[in-house]
CSV table of C-alpha atoms in Angstrom, one decimal:
chain,number,residue,atom,x,y,z
I,26,MET,CA,156.1,10.2,-80.1
I,27,PRO,CA,154.9,12.8,-77.6
I,28,ALA,CA,151.2,13.1,-76.9
I,29,PRO,CA,149.4,15.3,-79.4
I,30,ARG,CA,148.5,18.8,-78.1
I,31,GLN,CA,144.9,19.4,-77.5
I,32,ALA,CA,143.2,20.4,-80.7
I,33,THR,CA,141.2,23.7,-80.7
I,34,ARG,CA,140.4,23.8,-84.4
I,35,ARG,CA,140.1,21.0,-87.0
I,36,LEU,CA,143.2,20.4,-89.1
I,37,ALA,CA,143.0,21.6,-92.7
I,38,LEU,CA,145.2,21.5,-95.7
I,39,SER,CA,146.1,24.7,-97.5
I,40,PRO,CA,147.8,25.0,-100.9
I,41,SER,CA,150.8,26.7,-99.3
I,42,ARG,CA,151.4,23.9,-96.8
I,43,ALA,CA,150.6,21.2,-99.4
I,44,GLY,CA,153.3,22.8,-101.6
I,45,ASP,CA,155.7,22.8,-98.7
I,46,PHE,CA,155.3,19.1,-98.1
I,47,LYS,CA,155.7,18.4,-101.8
I,48,GLN,CA,158.9,20.4,-101.9
I,49,CYS,CA,160.3,19.1,-98.6
I,50,PRO,CA,158.5,17.3,-95.8
I,51,LEU,CA,161.0,18.8,-93.2
I,52,LEU,CA,160.1,22.3,-94.5
I,53,TYR,CA,156.4,21.5,-93.8
I,54,ARG,CA,157.3,20.4,-90.3
I,55,PHE,CA,159.3,23.6,-89.6
I,56,ARG,CA,156.4,25.8,-90.8
I,57,ALA,CA,153.3,23.9,-89.8
I,58,VAL,CA,154.4,21.9,-86.7
I,59,ASP,CA,157.3,23.8,-85.2
I,60,ARG,CA,156.0,27.1,-86.4
I,61,LEU,CA,159.5,28.5,-86.6
I,62,PRO,CA,159.7,32.2,-87.3
I,63,GLU,CA,160.8,33.3,-90.7
I,64,LYS,CA,162.1,36.7,-91.7
I,65,ALA,CA,160.0,38.4,-94.3
I,66,THR,CA,161.6,39.5,-97.5
I,67,LYS,CA,161.0,42.7,-99.4
I,68,ALA,CA,159.6,40.9,-102.4
I,69,GLN,CA,157.2,38.9,-100.2
I,70,VAL,CA,155.9,41.9,-98.3
I,71,ARG,CA,155.6,43.9,-101.5
I,72,GLY,CA,153.4,41.2,-102.9
I,73,THR,CA,151.2,41.3,-99.8
I,74,LEU,CA,151.0,45.1,-100.1
I,75,VAL,CA,150.0,45.0,-103.8
I,76,HIS,CA,147.3,42.4,-103.0
I,77,ALA,CA,145.9,44.6,-100.3
I,78,VAL,CA,145.8,47.6,-102.7
I,79,LEU,CA,144.0,45.6,-105.4
I,80,GLU,CA,141.5,44.3,-102.8
I,81,GLU,CA,140.8,47.9,-101.6
I,82,LEU,CA,140.6,49.1,-105.2
I,83,PHE,CA,137.7,46.7,-106.0
I,84,ALA,CA,135.9,48.0,-102.9
I,85,LYS,CA,135.7,51.4,-104.6
I,86,PRO,CA,132.9,52.3,-107.0
I,87,ALA,CA,133.8,51.2,-110.5
I,88,ALA,CA,134.3,54.7,-111.9
I,89,GLU,CA,137.0,55.3,-109.2
I,90,ARG,CA,139.1,52.3,-110.1
I,91,VAL,CA,141.8,54.2,-111.9
I,92,PRO,CA,145.6,54.3,-111.4
I,93,ALA,CA,145.6,57.5,-109.4
I,94,THR,CA,143.2,55.9,-106.8
I,95,ALA,CA,145.3,52.8,-106.6
I,96,HIS,CA,148.5,54.9,-106.1
I,97,ALA,CA,146.8,56.7,-103.2
I,98,LEU,CA,146.1,53.4,-101.5
I,99,VAL,CA,149.7,52.2,-101.4
I,100,GLU,CA,151.0,54.3,-98.5
I,101,PRO,CA,148.0,53.7,-96.2
I,102,ALA,CA,148.1,50.0,-96.9
I,103,TRP,CA,151.8,49.9,-96.0
I,104,GLN,CA,151.0,51.7,-92.7
I,105,ARG,CA,148.3,49.1,-91.9
I,106,LEU,CA,150.7,46.2,-92.6
I,107,GLN,CA,153.1,47.8,-90.1
I,108,GLN,CA,150.4,48.1,-87.5
I,109,GLU,CA,149.5,44.4,-87.9
I,110,ARG,CA,153.2,43.4,-87.9
I,111,PRO,CA,155.3,46.1,-86.2
I,112,GLU,CA,158.5,44.0,-86.8
I,113,LEU,CA,158.2,44.4,-90.6
I,114,ALA,CA,159.8,47.8,-90.8
I,115,GLU,CA,162.8,46.7,-88.8
I,116,GLU,CA,163.2,43.5,-90.8
I,117,LEU,CA,163.0,45.3,-94.2
I,118,PHE,CA,164.5,48.7,-93.5
I,119,THR,CA,166.7,50.5,-91.0
I,120,GLY,CA,163.8,52.9,-90.0
I,121,ALA,CA,161.3,55.3,-91.4
I,122,ASP,CA,164.0,57.4,-93.0
I,123,ASP,CA,165.7,54.5,-94.7
I,124,PRO,CA,166.4,55.8,-98.3
I,125,GLU,CA,165.5,52.4,-99.7
I,126,GLN,CA,161.9,52.5,-98.4
I,127,GLU,CA,160.5,55.0,-101.0
I,128,PRO,CA,162.0,53.2,-104.0
I,129,TRP,CA,160.5,50.0,-102.6
I,130,LEU,CA,157.1,51.7,-102.3
I,131,ASN,CA,157.5,53.0,-105.9
I,132,SER,CA,158.2,49.4,-107.1
I,133,ALA,CA,154.8,48.4,-105.5
I,134,ARG,CA,153.2,51.3,-107.4
I,135,GLY,CA,154.8,50.1,-110.6
I,136,LEU,CA,153.3,46.6,-110.1
I,137,VAL,CA,149.9,48.2,-109.6
I,138,ASP,CA,150.4,50.1,-112.8
I,139,ALA,CA,151.2,46.8,-114.5
I,140,TYR,CA,147.9,45.4,-113.3
I,141,PHE,CA,146.1,48.2,-115.2
I,142,GLY,CA,148.0,47.1,-118.3
I,143,LEU,CA,146.4,43.7,-118.1
I,144,GLU,CA,142.7,44.6,-117.5
I,145,ASP,CA,140.4,47.5,-116.8
I,146,PRO,CA,138.9,47.0,-113.2
I,147,ARG,CA,136.1,49.5,-114.1
I,148,ARG,CA,134.6,46.9,-116.3
I,149,LEU,CA,134.6,44.2,-113.6
I,150,GLN,CA,132.4,43.5,-110.5
I,151,PRO,CA,134.0,40.6,-108.6
I,152,GLU,CA,131.8,38.5,-106.3
I,153,ALA,CA,134.6,38.5,-103.7
I,154,CYS,CA,138.3,39.4,-103.1
I,155,GLU,CA,140.6,37.6,-100.7
I,156,LEU,CA,137.9,35.0,-100.3
I,157,LEU,CA,138.4,32.3,-97.6
I,158,VAL,CA,137.2,29.0,-99.0
I,159,GLU,CA,136.9,26.0,-96.7
I,160,THR,CA,135.3,22.6,-97.7
I,161,GLU,CA,135.5,19.0,-96.8
I,162,LEU,CA,136.3,16.2,-99.3
I,163,ASP,CA,134.3,13.0,-99.3
I,164,ASN,CA,137.1,11.2,-97.3
I,165,GLY,CA,137.0,13.8,-94.6
I,166,ILE,CA,140.0,16.0,-95.5
I,167,LEU,CA,139.3,19.7,-94.9
I,168,LEU,CA,140.7,22.1,-97.5
I,169,ARG,CA,141.3,25.8,-96.6
I,170,GLY,CA,142.7,28.6,-98.6
I,171,TYR,CA,142.3,32.2,-99.8
I,172,ILE,CA,141.4,33.2,-103.3
I,173,ASP,CA,142.6,36.6,-104.6
I,174,ARG,CA,139.5,37.3,-106.6
I,175,LEU,CA,136.4,35.4,-107.7
I,176,ASP,CA,134.5,36.5,-110.7
I,177,VAL,CA,131.0,35.1,-111.4
I,178,ALA,CA,129.2,35.8,-114.7
I,179,PRO,CA,125.4,36.3,-114.8
I,180,THR,CA,125.2,32.9,-116.4
I,181,GLY,CA,126.9,31.3,-113.3
I,182,GLU,CA,130.3,30.7,-114.9
I,183,ILE,CA,133.2,31.1,-112.4
I,184,ARG,CA,136.6,32.5,-112.9
I,185,VAL,CA,139.3,32.2,-110.3
I,186,VAL,CA,141.9,35.0,-110.5
I,187,ASP,CA,145.3,35.0,-108.8
I,188,TYR,CA,147.8,37.9,-108.8
I,189,LYS,CA,151.5,37.1,-108.9
I,190,THR,CA,153.9,39.9,-108.2
I,191,GLY,CA,156.9,38.0,-109.5
I,192,ALA,CA,157.7,37.4,-113.1
I,193,ALA,CA,156.1,34.5,-115.1
I,194,PRO,CA,157.9,31.4,-114.0
I,195,ARG,CA,159.7,28.6,-115.8
I,196,GLU,CA,158.1,25.1,-116.1
I,197,ILE,CA,158.6,24.2,-112.4
I,198,GLY,CA,157.2,27.4,-111.1
I,199,GLU,CA,154.3,27.3,-113.5
I,200,ALA,CA,153.4,23.8,-112.2
I,201,LYS,CA,153.5,25.1,-108.6
I,202,ALA,CA,151.2,28.0,-109.5
I,203,LEU,CA,148.7,25.7,-111.3
I,204,PHE,CA,148.7,23.3,-108.3
I,205,GLN,CA,147.5,26.2,-106.2
I,206,MET,CA,144.9,27.2,-108.7
I,207,LYS,CA,143.6,23.6,-109.1
I,208,PHE,CA,143.4,23.4,-105.3
I,209,TYR,CA,141.1,26.4,-105.3
I,210,ALA,CA,139.1,25.0,-108.3
I,211,LEU,CA,138.6,21.7,-106.4
I,212,ALA,CA,137.4,23.5,-103.2
I,213,LEU,CA,134.9,25.6,-105.2
I,214,TRP,CA,133.7,22.6,-107.1
I,215,LYS,CA,133.0,20.8,-103.8
I,216,LEU,CA,131.4,24.0,-102.3
I,217,ARG,CA,129.2,25.0,-105.3
I,218,GLY,CA,128.9,22.0,-107.5
I,219,VAL,CA,130.3,23.9,-110.4
I,220,VAL,CA,133.7,23.5,-112.1
I,221,PRO,CA,135.3,26.9,-112.6
I,222,ARG,CA,135.3,27.8,-116.2
I,223,GLN,CA,138.7,29.5,-116.0
I,224,LEU,CA,141.7,29.8,-113.8
I,225,GLN,CA,143.6,33.0,-114.5
I,226,LEU,CA,147.1,33.8,-113.2
I,227,MET,CA,148.2,37.4,-113.7
I,228,TYR,CA,152.0,38.0,-113.6
I,229,LEU,CA,152.4,41.7,-112.9
I,230,ALA,CA,156.1,41.9,-113.1
I,231,ASN,CA,156.2,41.2,-116.9
I,232,ARG,CA,152.5,41.8,-117.6
I,233,GLU,CA,151.6,38.3,-118.7
I,234,THR,CA,148.5,36.3,-118.1
I,235,LEU,CA,148.2,32.5,-118.0
I,236,LYS,CA,144.7,31.1,-118.4
I,237,TYR,CA,143.8,27.5,-117.8
I,238,THR,CA,140.5,25.6,-118.2
I,239,PRO,CA,140.0,22.6,-115.8
I,240,ASP,CA,137.4,19.9,-116.3
I,241,GLU,CA,135.7,17.5,-113.8
I,242,ALA,CA,137.8,14.5,-114.7
I,243,GLU,CA,141.0,16.5,-114.0
I,244,LEU,CA,139.7,17.7,-110.7
I,245,ARG,CA,138.8,14.2,-109.7
I,246,ARG,CA,142.4,13.2,-110.4
I,247,PHE,CA,143.6,16.2,-108.5
I,248,GLU,CA,141.4,15.3,-105.5
I,249,ARG,CA,143.2,11.9,-105.4
I,250,LEU,CA,146.6,13.7,-105.4
I,251,VAL,CA,145.6,16.0,-102.6
I,252,SER,CA,144.3,13.0,-100.6
I,253,ALA,CA,147.6,11.2,-101.1
I,254,ILE,CA,149.6,14.2,-99.9
I,255,TRP,CA,147.4,14.5,-96.8
I,256,GLN,CA,147.8,10.8,-96.0
I,257,ALA,CA,151.6,11.2,-96.3
I,258,ILE,CA,151.5,14.2,-93.9
I,259,LEU,CA,149.5,12.2,-91.4
I,260,THR,CA,151.9,9.3,-91.6
I,261,ALA,CA,154.8,11.7,-91.0
I,262,GLY,CA,152.9,13.4,-88.2
I,263,ARG,CA,152.3,10.1,-86.3
I,264,THR,CA,156.0,9.1,-86.5
I,265,GLY,CA,157.7,12.5,-86.5
I,266,ASP,CA,159.6,11.4,-89.6
I,267,PHE,CA,159.6,14.5,-91.8
I,268,ARG,CA,162.5,13.9,-94.1
I,269,PRO,CA,164.4,16.6,-95.9
I,270,SER,CA,164.4,16.8,-99.7
I,271,ARG,CA,167.4,18.5,-101.1
I,272,SER,CA,167.0,20.8,-104.1
I,273,ARG,CA,168.1,24.1,-105.5
I,274,LEU,CA,165.3,25.7,-103.4
I,275,CYS,CA,167.4,24.9,-100.3
I,276,ASP,CA,169.4,28.1,-101.0
I,277,TYR,CA,166.4,30.2,-100.2
I,278,CYS,CA,165.2,28.3,-97.1
I,279,ASN,CA,165.1,30.2,-93.8
I,280,HIS,CA,165.9,27.0,-91.9
I,281,LYS,CA,168.9,25.7,-93.7
I,282,ALA,CA,171.0,25.8,-90.6
I,283,LEU,CA,168.7,23.3,-88.9
I,284,CYS,CA,168.6,20.9,-91.8
I,285,PRO,CA,170.5,17.5,-91.5
I,286,GLU,CA,171.3,17.8,-95.2
I,287,PHE,CA,173.6,20.7,-94.3
I,288,GLY,CA,174.9,19.5,-91.0
I,289,GLY,CA,172.1,21.0,-88.9
I,290,THR,CA,169.9,19.4,-86.2
I,291,PRO,CA,166.2,20.1,-86.1
I,292,PRO,CA,164.6,20.9,-82.7
I,293,ALA,CA,163.0,18.0,-80.8
I,294,TYR,CA,159.8,17.0,-82.4
I,295,PRO,CA,156.9,18.6,-80.4
I,296,GLY,CA,154.2,16.2,-81.6
I,297,TRP,CA,151.3,16.9,-83.9
I,298,PRO,CA,150.3,20.5,-83.7
I,299,GLU,CA,147.0,22.2,-82.7
I,300,PRO,CA,144.8,22.4,-85.8
I,301,ALA,CA,145.1,26.2,-85.8
I,302,ALA,CA,148.7,25.8,-86.9
I,303,GLU,CA,147.5,24.9,-90.3
I,304,ALA,CA,145.8,28.2,-90.9
I,305,GLU,CA,147.4,30.5,-93.5
I,306,THR,CA,148.8,33.8,-92.5
I,307,VAL,CA,148.5,36.9,-94.6
I,308,LEU,CA,152.0,36.4,-96.0
I,309,ASP,CA,151.1,32.8,-97.0
I,310,ARG,CA,148.5,34.1,-99.4
I,311,THR,CA,150.8,35.8,-101.9
I,312,ASP,CA,153.8,35.0,-104.1
């Protein structure tokens, strides 16, 4: 195994990368170790856009949090995304005059409208939006992730809210979403010493809300699961043995051509990455 690259930031585990390893260890390697580029999809970027609009909406005075305000935020948010990642427009559209761009923006506005069908933001005052949480478990594992919205009641009860711009999933997808939410609940419990009262998933595409109430015993079990995942990642990192796991999700993988399951050859293993490779990007934060 090649010598590890010099670390500049301590390694952490995010829900996105933990989910990758659970799905397919080789996918984890491609994303976290090799850092192979992936072409963004319209659905993925639309989710990022909607999240940005809702974050900005809650920065407005409560009385201004109405659909018209949210609609007015869509175009500027899209312009900022293009400034941050100039390649997005080329990946998604043929240019500024692409006739598909405006219907795509309208679909984002439709998801924002769907949000207003689930709750009235004028009646809410979140403690934070797009909150970075980072905490260390007792065994030294560093957890890192972004929470879409954190609501804290005057009595101290915590609600974790996550926006999903896709439709409410079937059983497998729901388990994946709850894994992410339990990850956040565990991090908050370790940070604040309080088990979140409610985990709330808001599926905007079909205007459904899934609510879940964790307890301390469940989070302790989840902590053991997260620890086991991290130990498995470290073992694979030491040996370079990130094995592929074939499933129906392979059809959607950006790196299928490099996978041995489909006759491909992965690039030479570069060694364990610099810790910064574990940080989530803006597109990792949404689904």
